[in-house]
XYZ file of C-alpha atoms in Angstrom:
768
model
C 84.774 121.070 87.420
C 81.723 118.777 88.192
C 78.520 119.937 89.810
C 76.398 118.370 91.765
C 73.418 116.204 89.909
C 72.423 113.646 92.582
C 69.794 114.641 95.367
C 70.390 116.409 98.402
C 73.914 117.094 96.338
C 76.101 119.837 98.267
C 79.861 120.829 99.006
C 81.261 119.464 102.045
C 84.823 120.505 102.515
C 86.185 120.188 98.836
C 84.398 116.965 98.313
C 80.882 116.824 96.690
C 78.593 115.000 97.723
C 77.663 111.512 96.611
C 75.295 112.079 93.883
C 78.562 113.286 91.779
C 80.557 110.242 92.135
C 80.789 108.562 89.161
C 79.787 104.938 88.587
C 83.278 102.399 88.695
C 83.898 99.071 90.100
C 83.694 100.381 93.702
C 81.852 103.399 93.256
C 78.706 102.233 95.327
C 76.203 105.255 94.859
C 73.808 103.890 92.133
C 72.493 107.057 91.406
C 71.154 106.748 87.665
C 71.840 110.047 87.001
C 75.629 110.147 87.850
C 78.460 110.638 85.441
C 79.338 107.558 83.636
C 83.086 106.647 84.099
C 83.984 105.821 80.636
C 86.537 107.984 80.923
C 87.460 109.679 83.831
C 85.225 110.360 86.518
C 82.859 113.073 85.122
C 82.212 113.657 81.545
C 79.070 112.668 79.155
C 79.170 109.064 78.137
C 80.355 108.923 74.202
C 83.107 111.507 74.797
C 84.887 110.184 77.868
C 85.590 106.373 77.366
C 86.149 105.600 74.033
C 88.137 109.527 72.936
C 90.118 110.207 75.896
C 92.010 107.167 75.506
C 91.792 106.717 71.943
C 94.843 108.124 70.679
C 98.417 106.937 71.211
C 100.436 103.624 71.584
C 97.883 100.918 73.265
C 94.702 103.322 71.714
C 96.186 101.665 68.195
C 96.866 98.425 69.926
C 93.123 98.092 71.196
C 91.653 98.830 67.790
C 93.844 96.287 66.278
C 93.388 93.304 68.463
C 89.458 93.966 68.599
C 89.422 94.147 64.388
C 91.531 91.424 64.237
C 90.971 88.595 67.076
C 90.975 85.415 65.197
C 94.255 86.915 63.899
C 96.158 87.383 67.621
C 94.759 83.960 68.599
C 96.265 82.125 65.759
C 99.525 84.197 66.175
C 99.583 82.805 69.728
C 99.265 79.570 69.350
C 102.080 79.160 66.262
C 104.367 81.074 68.816
C 103.361 78.284 71.690
C 103.734 75.127 69.698
C 107.151 75.941 68.281
C 108.289 77.826 70.939
C 107.491 74.468 73.592
C 108.401 72.165 70.758
C 111.681 73.235 70.492
C 112.854 74.305 73.996
C 115.083 72.489 76.310
C 114.369 71.759 79.745
C 114.802 74.467 82.429
C 118.230 74.076 84.384
C 118.684 74.139 87.595
C 120.534 73.164 90.294
C 121.059 73.010 94.238
C 124.883 73.360 94.584
C 125.307 76.625 95.937
C 129.593 76.805 94.978
C 128.106 76.953 91.777
C 126.130 80.253 92.552
C 129.762 82.335 93.379
C 132.414 83.405 90.699
C 136.025 81.941 90.766
C 137.472 85.188 92.861
C 136.060 83.882 95.977
C 138.289 81.775 98.521
C 135.934 78.963 98.533
C 136.020 78.257 95.417
C 139.729 79.382 94.883
C 140.533 76.526 97.239
C 138.627 73.842 95.824
C 139.986 74.832 92.516
C 143.787 74.342 93.621
C 142.632 71.004 95.293
C 142.062 69.497 91.591
C 145.105 71.168 90.480
C 147.233 69.205 93.870
C 145.483 66.332 94.187
C 143.932 65.691 90.658
C 142.852 61.935 91.182
C 141.239 63.032 94.681
C 140.300 66.043 93.650
C 137.658 64.445 91.147
C 135.654 62.675 93.694
C 133.671 63.535 96.574
C 134.529 61.342 99.468
C 131.511 62.115 101.377
C 128.945 63.257 98.739
C 126.466 60.740 100.741
C 126.780 59.325 104.389
C 125.071 56.044 105.484
C 124.167 56.145 108.964
C 123.269 52.944 110.993
C 122.344 52.942 114.385
C 120.387 50.587 116.924
C 116.206 51.504 117.310
C 116.002 53.557 120.649
C 119.687 55.038 121.128
C 120.699 51.361 121.515
C 124.926 51.075 121.455
C 125.909 49.178 118.592
C 127.982 45.618 119.551
C 130.946 44.332 117.740
C 128.537 42.232 115.533
C 126.570 45.084 114.502
C 130.187 46.695 113.834
C 130.642 43.857 111.317
C 127.324 44.048 110.017
C 128.007 47.481 108.496
C 130.789 46.452 106.992
C 129.710 43.809 105.090
C 126.930 45.826 104.026
C 129.000 48.332 102.829
C 131.119 45.695 101.192
C 128.067 44.176 99.689
C 126.629 47.858 98.328
C 130.409 48.494 96.852
C 130.335 44.937 94.972
C 127.074 46.155 93.047
C 129.308 49.286 91.420
C 125.919 51.544 91.308
C 125.712 53.987 88.531
C 128.299 57.278 89.725
C 128.890 55.421 92.924
C 133.036 55.174 93.325
C 133.165 53.468 96.391
C 131.423 53.064 99.438
C 133.624 52.472 102.673
C 132.338 51.664 106.276
C 134.205 54.036 108.995
C 134.766 53.004 112.427
C 131.512 53.289 115.480
C 130.853 56.402 116.862
C 133.073 57.128 120.215
C 129.783 56.538 121.943
C 129.165 53.622 120.190
C 125.464 55.301 118.949
C 126.070 55.149 115.021
C 128.324 54.368 112.357
C 128.607 55.468 109.127
C 129.906 54.195 105.850
C 130.929 57.025 103.337
C 129.352 57.222 99.443
C 132.132 58.840 97.199
C 130.871 60.047 93.473
C 132.777 61.930 90.702
C 132.747 66.140 91.675
C 131.308 66.570 88.376
C 128.040 64.431 89.696
C 127.875 65.974 93.022
C 128.142 69.350 91.325
C 126.329 69.075 88.047
C 123.191 70.522 87.205
C 121.469 67.026 86.309
C 120.098 64.347 88.100
C 122.812 61.770 88.265
C 123.916 61.804 91.666
C 119.784 62.438 92.450
C 119.520 58.358 90.811
C 122.581 57.430 92.565
C 120.970 58.071 95.593
C 117.700 56.491 94.818
C 119.437 53.438 93.697
C 121.737 53.039 96.724
C 118.424 53.429 98.818
C 116.638 50.797 97.463
C 119.748 48.433 97.368
C 120.300 48.356 101.038
C 116.961 47.601 102.021
C 117.181 43.797 101.572
C 120.104 44.079 102.797
C 119.084 45.502 106.384
C 116.674 42.703 106.567
C 116.988 41.116 110.251
C 120.287 42.743 111.408
C 118.126 44.817 113.941
C 119.784 48.237 112.842
C 118.306 51.114 111.319
C 119.688 52.949 108.418
C 119.158 56.286 106.600
C 120.976 58.059 103.508
C 121.888 61.803 104.262
C 124.871 63.907 102.979
C 124.889 66.663 99.848
C 123.926 64.479 97.182
C 120.977 63.028 99.508
C 119.782 66.152 100.408
C 119.690 67.495 96.456
C 117.715 64.533 95.944
C 115.261 65.098 98.756
C 115.078 68.905 97.679
C 114.379 67.999 93.976
C 111.611 65.391 95.465
C 110.111 68.697 97.773
C 110.527 70.869 95.049
C 108.454 68.554 92.359
C 105.569 67.997 95.365
C 105.338 71.764 96.306
C 105.110 72.029 92.285
C 101.922 70.203 92.434
C 100.375 71.702 95.730
C 101.132 75.147 95.099
C 99.694 74.718 91.037
C 96.727 73.202 92.574
C 96.258 75.905 95.597
C 97.117 78.595 92.960
C 94.361 77.431 90.488
C 91.500 76.823 93.023
C 92.070 79.977 94.992
C 91.903 81.963 91.606
C 88.755 79.998 90.831
C 87.080 80.554 93.439
C 87.515 84.297 93.943
C 87.057 85.346 90.783
C 83.989 83.257 90.807
C 83.184 85.112 93.829
C 84.154 88.415 92.247
C 82.427 87.870 88.542
C 79.905 85.445 89.567
C 80.752 83.936 85.403
C 82.554 80.748 85.163
C 83.478 81.836 81.931
C 85.686 84.478 83.016
C 86.594 82.563 86.294
C 88.175 79.916 83.644
C 89.301 81.970 80.873
C 92.274 83.453 83.148
C 93.354 79.714 83.994
C 93.274 78.432 80.805
C 94.882 81.451 78.875
C 97.486 81.457 81.631
C 98.202 77.522 81.406
C 99.232 78.625 77.592
C 101.051 81.995 78.138
C 103.104 79.561 81.232
C 104.016 77.129 78.335
C 105.482 80.070 75.707
C 107.081 82.020 79.200
C 108.797 78.544 80.392
C 110.097 77.692 76.674
C 111.430 81.121 75.986
C 113.347 81.458 80.033
C 114.480 77.958 78.916
C 116.365 78.647 75.592
C 117.885 81.760 76.896
C 118.997 80.297 79.901
C 120.762 77.559 77.762
C 122.600 80.106 75.458
C 123.593 82.316 78.601
C 124.944 79.229 80.599
C 122.930 80.107 83.496
C 121.425 77.325 85.961
C 118.276 78.589 88.661
C 118.036 77.558 91.806
C 115.558 74.542 92.069
C 112.539 76.067 93.715
C 112.374 78.533 90.475
C 109.429 76.459 88.918
C 107.540 76.639 92.148
C 107.822 80.483 92.406
C 107.287 80.700 88.179
C 103.574 79.211 89.014
C 102.425 81.564 91.589
C 104.410 84.720 89.778
C 102.570 83.560 85.878
C 99.451 83.199 87.441
C 99.397 85.436 90.243
C 100.654 88.511 88.393
C 98.909 86.972 84.966
C 95.403 87.284 86.925
C 96.218 90.662 88.427
C 96.535 91.954 84.850
C 93.486 90.541 83.921
C 91.578 92.288 86.506
C 92.808 95.434 85.865
C 91.486 95.287 82.027
C 88.135 93.431 82.779
C 87.413 96.024 85.411
C 87.754 98.810 83.191
C 86.255 96.731 80.522
C 83.041 96.690 82.180
C 83.056 100.429 83.387
C 83.209 101.128 79.779
C 80.007 98.631 78.633
C 78.277 100.503 81.480
C 79.106 103.563 80.226
C 77.082 102.184 77.225
C 79.751 101.897 74.682
C 79.416 99.144 72.599
C 81.448 95.845 73.281
C 84.282 96.112 70.661
C 85.020 99.691 71.477
C 84.142 99.036 75.175
C 87.313 96.613 75.025
C 89.588 99.016 72.618
C 89.111 101.837 75.161
C 89.745 99.510 78.357
C 93.094 98.443 76.414
C 93.857 102.407 75.777
C 92.947 103.689 79.440
C 94.325 100.719 81.012
C 97.304 99.481 79.000
C 99.739 102.492 79.958
C 98.964 101.640 83.763
C 99.932 97.577 83.204
C 102.662 98.581 81.004
C 104.139 100.776 83.519
C 103.292 98.666 85.890
C 104.994 95.408 84.529
C 108.164 97.958 83.439
C 108.761 98.121 86.995
C 108.516 94.698 87.929
C 111.130 93.791 84.670
C 113.171 96.584 85.754
C 113.669 95.165 89.013
C 114.015 91.670 87.391
C 116.400 92.525 85.561
C 118.907 94.939 88.059
C 119.811 91.932 89.152
C 121.672 90.578 86.244
C 124.343 92.611 88.362
C 124.622 90.279 91.059
C 127.435 88.600 91.784
C 125.361 85.242 92.487
C 124.659 83.240 89.500
C 121.532 82.002 91.048
C 120.091 85.682 91.192
C 121.645 86.436 88.224
C 119.768 83.608 86.462
C 116.642 84.446 88.245
C 116.325 88.005 86.996
C 116.112 87.388 83.543
C 113.751 84.077 84.270
C 110.892 86.466 86.012
C 111.322 89.309 84.034
C 110.611 87.240 80.979
C 107.362 85.360 82.766
C 106.482 89.159 83.055
C 106.810 90.134 79.872
C 105.357 87.061 78.301
C 102.006 88.039 80.513
C 101.856 91.528 79.821
C 102.057 90.570 76.116
C 99.205 88.182 76.717
C 97.010 90.695 78.754
C 97.224 93.443 76.360
C 96.498 91.192 73.359
C 95.723 87.608 73.565
C 92.968 88.370 76.747
C 91.368 91.112 74.489
C 90.935 89.529 71.822
C 89.276 86.402 73.437
C 86.844 88.788 75.469
C 86.208 90.658 72.038
C 84.589 87.601 70.590
C 82.757 86.849 73.561
C 81.595 90.044 74.594
C 79.205 90.665 77.357
C 78.495 86.763 77.328
C 82.108 86.273 79.038
C 80.388 87.512 82.249
C 77.434 84.903 81.745
C 75.515 84.334 83.593
C 75.495 87.328 86.094
C 73.855 90.212 84.589
C 75.352 92.530 87.040
C 77.906 94.134 84.846
C 75.100 96.087 83.608
C 74.269 98.222 86.354
C 76.214 99.570 89.190
C 77.141 98.073 92.769
C 74.214 99.514 95.137
C 76.351 99.186 98.339
C 78.301 102.477 99.564
C 81.401 100.876 101.402
C 84.224 102.392 98.819
C 82.184 105.686 98.286
C 82.181 106.722 102.291
C 85.578 105.630 102.371
C 86.878 107.467 99.558
C 84.702 110.401 101.303
C 86.289 110.156 104.626
C 90.142 109.541 102.944
C 89.250 112.580 101.103
C 87.868 114.539 104.108
C 90.947 113.865 106.426
C 93.851 112.155 104.474
C 96.129 113.219 107.484
C 94.473 111.170 109.937
C 94.672 108.029 106.660
C 98.345 109.224 105.768
C 99.423 109.046 109.751
C 97.568 105.573 110.797
C 98.570 103.399 107.675
C 102.046 104.812 108.350
C 102.535 104.126 111.930
C 101.312 100.762 111.027
C 104.149 100.136 108.680
C 106.754 101.759 111.098
C 105.761 99.968 113.736
C 106.247 96.150 111.584
C 108.911 97.635 110.175
C 110.682 98.153 113.543
C 110.494 94.457 113.404
C 113.381 94.337 110.832
C 116.177 95.089 113.509
C 116.291 91.824 114.490
C 116.998 90.220 110.858
C 119.201 86.611 111.248
C 119.795 85.556 107.894
C 120.507 81.576 107.138
C 122.572 79.794 104.496
C 121.617 76.244 103.992
C 119.207 76.567 101.007
C 119.695 72.083 101.114
C 118.181 71.584 104.850
C 115.836 74.400 104.160
C 114.605 73.016 101.153
C 113.911 69.765 102.494
C 110.628 68.732 104.960
C 112.183 67.975 108.422
C 110.844 64.006 107.348
C 112.776 63.362 104.693
C 115.435 60.943 105.605
C 118.393 63.474 104.766
C 117.252 64.875 107.542
C 116.096 62.292 109.848
C 119.328 60.722 109.110
C 121.252 63.695 110.172
C 119.883 63.887 113.349
C 120.625 60.402 114.062
C 124.324 61.324 112.871
C 124.419 63.655 115.304
C 123.813 61.521 118.046
C 127.354 59.976 117.915
C 129.535 62.632 115.946
C 130.040 66.145 115.585
C 127.559 67.864 113.646
C 130.357 68.979 111.476
C 131.164 65.327 110.336
C 128.087 65.436 107.387
C 130.009 67.884 105.581
C 133.921 68.858 106.800
C 135.408 71.953 106.003
C 138.517 72.296 103.643
C 141.817 73.848 104.934
C 144.740 74.051 101.705
C 148.351 74.945 103.146
C 150.226 75.735 99.794
C 153.980 76.595 99.422
C 155.058 79.050 96.893
C 158.781 78.043 96.911
C 158.832 73.900 97.135
C 157.923 71.310 99.198
C 156.340 71.666 102.680
C 158.372 71.062 105.336
C 157.258 68.137 107.786
C 157.834 69.784 110.910
C 155.391 72.854 109.395
C 152.808 70.577 108.269
C 152.327 68.854 111.835
C 152.450 72.599 113.219
C 149.858 73.841 111.495
C 147.244 70.833 112.155
C 148.114 71.961 115.855
C 147.088 75.501 115.010
C 143.948 74.439 113.381
C 143.138 72.252 116.039
C 143.233 75.366 118.496
C 140.866 77.287 116.504
C 137.284 78.071 118.080
C 134.587 76.349 116.514
C 137.054 73.568 115.091
C 135.980 70.145 116.301
C 138.969 67.827 114.711
C 141.436 67.610 112.655
C 142.385 64.985 110.270
C 146.081 64.162 109.350
C 146.828 66.286 106.248
C 147.237 64.572 103.020
C 150.285 65.504 100.565
C 149.853 66.268 97.680
C 152.769 64.619 94.906
C 155.272 67.269 94.870
C 154.861 67.993 98.427
C 153.515 71.273 97.714
C 150.133 71.346 99.205
C 148.942 69.753 102.371
C 145.192 68.931 102.504
C 143.204 69.192 106.122
C 140.051 68.122 106.772
C 138.672 70.204 109.889
C 135.515 68.898 111.686
C 133.577 71.781 112.948
C 132.000 71.889 116.663
C 128.497 72.803 114.859
C 126.159 71.993 111.951
C 128.013 73.111 109.093
C 125.271 74.617 107.645
C 124.189 76.648 110.282
C 124.695 80.338 111.128
C 126.722 79.728 113.803
C 129.119 77.666 111.677
C 129.337 80.332 108.903
C 129.908 83.094 111.347
C 132.701 81.187 113.683
C 134.528 80.291 109.942
C 134.048 84.248 108.899
C 135.344 85.374 111.611
C 137.497 83.135 113.570
C 138.110 79.658 111.367
C 139.688 81.538 108.027
C 141.369 84.362 109.473
C 143.197 81.938 112.006
C 144.036 79.810 109.680
C 145.502 82.505 107.277
C 147.477 84.221 110.315
C 149.215 80.688 111.443
C 150.443 79.792 107.878
C 154.066 79.770 107.960
C 156.683 82.148 105.869
C 156.470 81.396 102.450
C 153.110 79.732 102.284
C 149.718 80.630 102.097
C 146.066 78.796 103.754
C 143.108 78.539 101.644
C 139.827 77.516 103.559
C 136.944 75.967 101.276
C 134.101 73.642 101.918
C 130.547 74.077 101.995
C 130.671 75.905 105.450
C 132.842 78.284 103.377
C 130.795 78.510 100.490
C 128.018 80.309 102.775
C 130.066 82.673 103.990
C 131.164 83.828 100.810
C 127.294 83.953 99.767
C 126.717 85.963 102.440
C 129.622 88.581 101.641
C 128.386 88.134 97.820
C 124.724 89.162 99.082
C 126.094 92.152 101.290
C 127.851 93.593 97.797
C 124.579 92.724 95.830
C 122.521 94.877 98.400
C 124.667 97.421 97.619
C 124.610 97.805 94.102
C 121.557 95.648 92.959
C 118.583 97.810 95.171
C 119.521 101.185 94.245
C 120.487 100.687 90.645
C 116.434 99.110 90.344
C 115.659 102.211 92.784
C 116.707 105.034 90.661
C 115.236 102.979 87.002
C 111.793 102.633 89.047
C 111.892 106.480 89.962
C 112.744 107.052 86.423
C 109.304 104.781 84.521
C 107.185 106.554 87.577
C 107.665 109.755 86.474
C 107.703 109.328 82.973
C 104.202 107.597 84.064
C 103.135 110.286 85.899
C 104.843 113.623 84.193
C 106.261 114.448 87.641
C 109.262 114.694 89.534
C 107.908 115.118 93.148
C 105.280 111.837 93.455
C 107.594 109.217 92.266
C 109.634 110.052 95.525
C 107.238 109.331 98.306
C 106.063 106.382 96.255
C 109.398 104.761 96.765
C 109.521 106.021 100.296
C 105.884 104.412 100.912
C 107.243 101.227 99.261
C 110.926 100.907 101.094
C 108.313 101.724 104.443
C 106.262 98.402 102.784
C 109.363 96.676 102.504
C 110.603 96.965 105.913
C 107.250 96.241 107.420
C 107.328 92.899 105.269
C 110.516 92.077 106.281
C 109.676 92.789 110.210
C 106.833 90.857 110.063
C 108.421 88.052 108.702
C 111.084 88.365 111.739
C 108.380 88.127 114.366
C 106.589 85.121 112.928
C 109.380 82.997 112.157
C 112.459 83.961 114.721
C 109.572 85.074 117.358
C 106.932 82.904 117.438
C 108.230 79.968 115.341
C 111.690 80.214 117.214
C 113.681 79.807 114.116
C 117.341 80.516 113.954
C 117.058 83.128 111.246
C 115.364 83.406 107.711
C 117.031 81.996 104.664
C 119.214 84.969 102.922
C 117.745 85.115 100.138
C 114.469 86.097 101.228
C 114.935 89.657 101.527
C 116.121 89.831 97.438
C 112.454 87.662 96.873
C 110.962 90.229 99.069
C 112.343 93.251 96.960
C 111.438 91.344 93.528
C 108.054 90.966 95.189
C 107.206 93.364 97.383
C 109.160 96.283 96.002
C 107.966 95.202 92.510
C 104.538 94.344 92.743
C 103.407 96.562 95.493
C 104.654 99.495 92.677
C 102.408 97.945 90.483
C 99.667 98.902 92.952
C 100.875 102.132 93.686
C 100.684 103.033 89.828
C 97.157 101.789 89.208
C 96.036 104.367 92.015
C 98.018 107.391 91.750
C 97.596 106.945 88.221
C 93.684 107.080 88.803
C 94.130 109.697 90.971
C 96.137 111.653 88.575
C 93.487 110.985 85.536
C 91.008 112.902 88.148
C 92.942 115.595 88.499
C 93.387 116.270 84.767
C 89.936 116.604 84.668
C 90.123 119.440 87.198
C 89.121 118.541 90.157
C 90.036 119.259 93.795
C 93.191 117.188 95.109
C 91.172 115.806 98.149
C 88.306 115.371 96.039
C 90.342 113.786 93.117
C 92.014 111.317 95.869
C 88.306 110.279 97.240
C 87.068 109.617 93.673
C 90.081 107.749 92.759
C 89.456 105.936 95.592
C 86.576 104.675 94.675
C 87.063 103.944 91.061
C 91.071 101.921 92.081
C 90.330 100.574 95.545
C 88.182 97.208 94.664
C 90.609 97.009 91.726
C 93.082 96.828 94.008
C 91.642 94.585 96.490
C 90.472 91.802 94.205
C 94.080 91.658 92.736
C 95.734 92.281 95.812
C 93.802 89.292 97.520
C 94.108 86.781 94.747
C 98.166 88.083 94.308
C 98.883 87.152 98.288
C 96.544 84.288 98.066
C 98.263 82.770 95.224
C 101.642 83.534 97.190
C 100.714 82.017 100.559
C 99.967 78.906 98.703
C 103.334 78.702 98.925
C 103.600 77.760 102.507
C 101.866 74.282 101.606
C 105.052 73.265 100.343
C 106.078 71.577 103.084
C 109.651 73.025 103.199
C 111.761 76.605 105.291
C 112.112 78.490 101.662
C 108.855 78.389 100.770
C 106.911 78.994 103.576
C 109.016 81.963 104.393
C 108.755 83.073 100.999
C 104.962 82.479 100.782
C 104.601 84.106 104.271
C 106.510 87.037 103.496
C 105.372 87.421 100.062
C 101.943 87.337 100.975
C 101.944 89.489 103.545
C 103.941 92.358 102.168
C 101.597 92.151 99.069
C 98.900 92.516 101.307
C 100.026 95.669 102.918
C 101.694 97.095 99.563
C 97.506 96.837 98.679
C 95.418 97.431 101.770
C 97.616 99.487 103.281
C 100.008 101.388 101.261
C 98.803 101.633 97.957
C 94.630 101.993 99.073
C 95.390 104.518 102.054
C 98.679 106.111 102.537
C 99.790 106.865 99.157
C 96.762 108.550 97.874
C 96.334 110.243 101.496
C 99.770 111.598 100.734
C 99.070 112.778 97.688
C 95.780 114.379 98.870
C 97.783 116.275 101.534
C 100.863 117.495 99.041
C 97.966 118.779 96.822
C 98.557 119.580 93.167
C 102.587 120.090 93.680
C 102.391 116.503 93.517
C 102.395 116.822 89.695
C 105.004 119.486 89.761
C 106.868 120.635 87.485
C 103.272 120.054 85.159
C 99.923 121.182 86.477
C 96.689 119.406 86.368
C 95.154 121.632 83.556
C 97.925 121.291 81.070
C 98.300 117.410 81.151
C 94.548 116.866 79.796
C 94.445 114.387 77.237
C 93.032 115.949 73.932
C 89.262 114.390 73.000
C 89.139 113.402 69.168
C 85.981 111.747 68.138
C 86.986 108.006 68.162
C 84.814 105.431 65.772
C 83.912 102.163 67.099
C 86.050 99.461 65.408
C 84.755 97.000 62.992
């Protein structure tokens, strides 16, 4: 056990007085006689730092890296050049139907249409829609209608690449709008390339001169136009988020370390690492035929720079700690890798497992997202344990230039005082932090999902969005993307009377605005009904109406000897909802079990992982509740993007567990030194809280930059993840988990005992 060493040291409630607190990033005692923190909070310099962590794979790795830093750097450069030069681009798509397996009804309907109508089945009749109107909601005249028809014919005669036809329709019943339907091949609209977007871009450019002098306004909307605007929005978001992320990291690191070198180092290294990670991801996705959502490039930016900076912070704080204990710079880095390597690797392992659990998803967008983000974290981890130590071992203490603050402990006592308070009254801290999480989690009960990835990924001022608003002045919202209903006979031709009667039954269903006369297949066995919904086809209301009324009604109305399939975008969204519910029941529990096992192995405990997972679950609920309050309550949005809980699971649960691991691993380290539970919690707080606070601030700020992207998806994601990480760092990991551990006492480490898990201390020698 430790003994008091500073002036006035005494014991109070099991917590040593300030004199015994070891030197650390956040320990603010400033007593020159205090024990150095090189190895665990109370051993003499020269023993605790290098010796305690010298063994094991991370000790070997640390020594190898600092002995051969130039070789490590050269290997990274060669690997980067090879990967970047040979990898394909990252394939992405905004076509939601490509996310679903073939067993879902919307996909089966599309397949039946292709079979029954082989010519029409290869063309999307309304891939884009040109919307014409008069400014100020004026009614269209006969002359206006003639101009629209002439413009459509002129555009059609230009034979724009990948546009098969442009056909003017009649004015709306109230004569406020008139449309022209733009047909494209299905392979273009639903493909993963940019052909559909390029066609819309050309169409928009070609139509501008034709509108001169007409007195009309025009805009292009529809699926292909939304894909283009979504991609352009994503490209702008990448630039905005990248600039904001780099600026935030640079400023915060300058404030923390007061050194331009250490502030720039992560940005330069991670920029190289990100190119390697993206190249590997591209190769894997191509090999596995996976397509990522178009927003994945933006998410990769914040994952790579955010998590990468976190791991670098974990390492650099520990490196500075060992330097302060008097170690040689190379030995200090080797010791830092040995000490923090297991924690970083375990934290990264939790994140990677959480991401890879998405391979169990039925949605291809999530299956591709899993390995994409897992590879990014794995490459970042490898860089954090090899490339960064190699570079820093060459620079030595000069990495902190011009600041000399690394040589001495901070003189303030904020973290030490908070740690002592937590150690004295863990129940108060556990109750206060737990109550905050529970209150916020209650808001999650009001969660409502929305399924419109296209318009949610588009700024409100984009052309496809404004044109859609104009269109809805004269036509039902469902006119932009009709629902497909196919009636198929299993025993020959459909009787004409049944075809007519079935149309009447469809028109009578709740949520149906209109049903066009059906098209019969050549063999007469299949009738294709175009159904216009009464609601925006991409809204939650439309999805619920189709799922609960239209689809069951269409099935029930099918005559004997036939069956009906309902397809189209709204049907795809309904199937996605079903798939997501399945994934929640499979992916989350699987990941939770594996994370429990990782925590158990790291902490050598069968108890601590359970309450740590409970705390992470509370953090997830609190984050979802806060998001519901902000977006559904204060902002009045109809719901949260349906993928948001999945992203929250990925980042809040996985990354939140990172901070729990850092805190509890440090607490366990103090317990291994023989400290009482409350004393261990107090000292662990002083060591780990500054690191967690700095890392949480940077990572939360990095994800908050997504709110600048200008679209609903990334704004919701940015707020949810940044607030979730803030809760995980500043509430859960700093207070809730350590206070619970202090209350549970040594039983938290069962079946092992703290004195049984002490690290052996062989003498270590500085590497050459």
